[in-house]
Short mmCIF file of C-alpha atoms in Angstrom, two decimals:
data_model
loop_
_atom_site.label_atom_id
_atom_site.label_comp_id
_atom_site.label_asym_id
_atom_site.label_seq_id
_atom_site.Cartn_x
_atom_site.Cartn_y
_atom_site.Cartn_z
CA ASP B 1 90.13 -181.36 34.92
CA ASP B 2 93.83 -181.43 33.88
CA ILE B 3 93.19 -178.96 31.02
CA TYR B 4 92.47 -176.12 33.46
CA PRO B 5 96.12 -175.66 34.57
CA LEU B 6 97.14 -175.47 30.92
CA ILE B 7 94.81 -172.56 30.10
CA LEU B 8 95.01 -170.69 33.42
CA PRO B 9 98.09 -168.61 32.43
CA MET B 10 96.19 -167.28 29.40
CA PHE B 11 93.51 -165.77 31.62
CA VAL B 12 96.13 -164.42 34.00
CA VAL B 13 97.96 -162.65 31.17
CA LEU B 14 94.73 -161.11 29.91
CA GLY B 15 93.69 -160.15 33.43
CA SER B 16 96.94 -158.36 34.16
CA VAL B 17 97.15 -155.99 31.19
CA GLY B 18 96.19 -153.10 33.49
CA GLY B 19 99.79 -152.39 34.51
CA LEU B 20 100.88 -152.01 30.90
CA MET B 21 97.83 -149.88 30.09
CA THR B 22 98.66 -147.56 32.97
CA PHE B 23 102.30 -147.31 31.86
CA SER B 24 101.38 -146.41 28.27
CA SER B 25 98.72 -143.94 29.34
CA ASP B 26 100.98 -142.22 31.87
CA LYS B 27 103.83 -142.03 29.35
CA ASP B 28 101.61 -140.39 26.75
CA LYS B 29 100.22 -137.91 29.29
CA GLY B 30 103.67 -136.77 30.46
CA VAL B 31 103.47 -138.24 33.98
CA TYR B 32 107.01 -139.59 33.68
CA GLU B 33 108.37 -136.20 32.61
CA TYR B 34 106.97 -134.82 35.85
CA LEU B 35 108.38 -137.65 37.98
CA ILE B 36 111.80 -137.54 36.32
CA ALA B 37 111.92 -133.74 36.75
CA TYR B 38 111.49 -134.31 40.49
CA GLY B 39 114.33 -136.82 40.63
CA VAL B 40 112.63 -140.19 40.22
CA ASP B 41 114.96 -142.65 38.50
CA PRO B 42 113.55 -144.22 35.29
CA SER B 43 114.38 -147.70 36.56
CA THR B 44 112.16 -147.01 39.60
CA ILE B 45 109.27 -146.21 37.26
CA PHE B 46 109.89 -149.35 35.22
CA TRP B 47 110.16 -151.69 38.21
CA SER B 48 107.15 -150.11 39.93
CA VAL B 49 105.00 -151.05 36.96
CA ILE B 50 106.41 -154.60 36.99
CA VAL B 51 105.76 -154.96 40.74
CA ALA B 52 102.20 -153.66 40.32
CA THR B 53 101.62 -156.10 37.47
CA MET B 54 102.91 -158.99 39.59
CA GLY B 55 100.43 -157.93 42.27
CA ILE B 56 97.63 -158.13 39.72
CA VAL B 57 98.86 -161.59 38.67
CA THR B 58 98.78 -162.75 42.29
CA VAL B 59 95.22 -161.50 42.78
CA VAL B 60 93.99 -163.18 39.59
CA LEU B 61 95.73 -166.47 40.51
CA VAL B 62 94.46 -166.53 44.09
CA VAL B 63 90.87 -165.85 43.05
CA SER B 64 90.94 -168.27 40.12
CA LEU B 65 92.57 -171.13 42.01
CA SER B 66 90.33 -170.63 45.06
CA VAL B 67 87.17 -170.72 42.97
CA THR B 68 88.40 -173.77 41.03
CA VAL B 69 89.38 -175.78 44.10
CA ALA B 70 86.11 -174.85 45.84
CA ALA B 71 84.08 -175.83 42.76
CA LEU B 72 85.89 -179.15 42.47
CA ALA B 73 85.38 -179.83 46.18
CA ILE B 74 81.67 -178.98 46.02
CA THR B 75 81.11 -181.24 43.02
CA GLY B 76 82.96 -184.08 44.73
CA ASN B 77 85.86 -184.22 42.29
CA ILE B 78 89.19 -185.19 43.76
CA LEU B 79 92.21 -183.17 42.69
CA SER B 80 94.70 -185.41 40.92
CA VAL B 81 98.43 -185.39 41.45
CA GLY B 82 98.83 -184.38 37.80
CA PHE B 83 96.59 -181.38 38.37
CA GLY B 84 98.73 -180.25 41.32
CA GLU B 85 101.97 -180.81 39.43
CA LEU B 86 100.75 -178.79 36.46
CA ILE B 87 99.69 -175.96 38.76
CA LEU B 88 103.07 -175.94 40.57
CA PHE B 89 105.42 -176.51 37.63
CA TYR B 90 103.53 -174.81 34.83
CA SER B 91 100.61 -172.54 35.74
CA LEU B 92 102.25 -170.57 38.54
CA PRO B 93 105.70 -170.01 36.97
CA LEU B 94 104.34 -169.36 33.49
CA SER B 95 101.64 -167.00 34.76
CA PHE B 96 104.26 -164.79 36.39
CA ALA B 97 106.91 -165.16 33.67
CA ALA B 98 104.58 -164.69 30.69
CA THR B 99 102.96 -161.65 32.27
CA MET B 100 106.30 -160.13 33.21
CA PHE B 101 107.65 -160.77 29.71
CA MET B 102 104.54 -159.29 28.11
CA SER B 103 104.65 -156.22 30.36
CA MET B 104 108.35 -155.58 29.86
CA ALA B 105 108.16 -156.07 26.10
CA GLY B 106 105.13 -153.76 25.96
CA MET B 107 106.86 -151.07 28.02
CA ILE B 108 109.99 -151.28 25.87
CA TRP B 109 107.86 -151.12 22.75
CA SER B 110 105.98 -148.14 24.15
CA GLN B 111 109.24 -146.35 24.93
CA LEU B 112 110.72 -146.93 21.51
CA THR B 113 107.73 -145.91 19.42
CA THR B 114 106.44 -142.49 18.63
CA ARG B 115 102.75 -141.85 18.71
CA VAL B 116 101.18 -141.83 15.25
CA SER B 117 97.67 -140.54 14.62
CA GLY B 118 95.23 -143.44 14.31
CA VAL B 119 97.61 -146.03 15.78
CA ASN B 120 97.03 -147.38 19.26
CA SER B 121 99.63 -148.15 21.87
CA PRO B 122 101.28 -151.59 21.99
CA VAL B 123 98.89 -152.60 24.78
CA GLY B 124 96.54 -154.13 22.23
CA VAL B 125 99.16 -156.42 20.72
CA ALA B 126 101.49 -157.10 23.68
CA PRO B 127 99.24 -159.73 25.34
CA ILE B 128 99.91 -161.98 22.34
CA LEU B 129 103.50 -162.23 23.61
CA GLY B 130 102.17 -163.66 26.87
CA ILE B 131 99.45 -165.83 25.35
CA GLY B 132 101.66 -167.31 22.61
CA PRO B 133 103.63 -169.68 24.85
CA VAL B 134 100.44 -170.80 26.62
CA LEU B 135 98.74 -171.65 23.32
CA ALA B 136 101.88 -173.42 22.06
CA VAL B 137 101.97 -175.65 25.14
CA LEU B 138 98.22 -176.27 25.02
CA LEU B 139 98.34 -177.36 21.38
CA THR B 140 101.50 -179.42 21.85
CA VAL B 141 100.16 -181.24 24.88
CA THR B 142 96.66 -181.89 23.61
CA VAL B 143 97.58 -182.84 20.04
CA LEU B 144 101.15 -184.12 19.87
CA VAL B 145 102.42 -185.42 23.20
CA PRO B 146 99.66 -185.83 25.80
CA ASP B 147 101.72 -188.39 27.76
CA TYR B 148 104.46 -185.85 28.39
CA ALA B 149 102.27 -182.91 29.43
CA LEU B 150 104.19 -182.15 32.61
CA TYR B 151 107.58 -182.19 30.85
CA VAL B 152 106.42 -179.97 28.00
CA ALA B 153 104.72 -177.59 30.42
CA ALA B 154 107.70 -177.41 32.76
CA GLY B 155 110.04 -176.89 29.80
CA ALA B 156 107.90 -174.00 28.57
CA SER B 157 107.95 -172.45 32.04
CA VAL B 158 111.74 -172.69 32.22
CA ALA B 159 112.11 -171.19 28.73
CA MET B 160 109.80 -168.28 29.59
CA VAL B 161 111.60 -167.59 32.88
CA TRP B 162 114.90 -167.62 30.96
CA ALA B 163 113.45 -165.14 28.42
CA VAL B 164 112.42 -162.86 31.29
CA VAL B 165 115.93 -162.99 32.80
CA VAL B 166 117.46 -162.10 29.41
CA LEU B 167 115.00 -159.23 28.92
CA VAL B 168 115.64 -157.90 32.44
CA THR B 169 119.39 -157.99 31.82
CA VAL B 170 119.08 -156.13 28.52
CA VAL B 171 116.66 -153.56 29.93
CA ALA B 172 118.78 -152.90 33.02
CA SER B 173 121.88 -152.28 30.93
CA ARG B 174 120.22 -150.02 28.34
CA MET B 175 117.59 -148.04 30.21
CA GLN B 176 117.70 -144.39 29.14
CA ARG B 177 116.09 -141.51 30.92
CA GLU B 178 114.90 -139.82 27.72
CA ARG B 179 112.85 -142.82 26.60
CA PHE B 180 110.40 -142.31 29.45
CA LEU B 181 109.48 -138.81 28.32
CA SER B 182 106.29 -138.00 26.48
CA ASN B 183 106.26 -137.83 22.70
CA ALA B 184 103.77 -134.96 22.74
#
């Protein structure tokens, strides 16, 4: 049962792509042109999408963890200390950090690209940025260092949170109003 906390962030990242999809769709349809014309600050648009995505993450985590704990309780399995530690030090932080990183990178990518006929938005590829760290930890822990699962997992969570802080700092200092406008 200790593998579940290691794969949970992958499902959370996939389950929270909706915020990025909405951002890309609204950008292409000119929604942001309309909002900016009425005085909405681009950073407000950006952070609103991030907050909505974090809400989606919370919903996915609450439902998933509730169902898992209930299923383990019904089947008579006792939750181990290792399970709880992995949830607290890996699954929760990495679920939020990986999703935030994926969403921010996808929004930046969407802002910097021009729409080309036959090419989709970055929404299709951006989840790989969130799933990559989860798969790296899963492979490292199961194949190379199973005795140090908590340390590897916690280290990955810290690294991902650090990457999010760096990305937030860069985005906050370079956000341009024109990048939110439609390419149409």
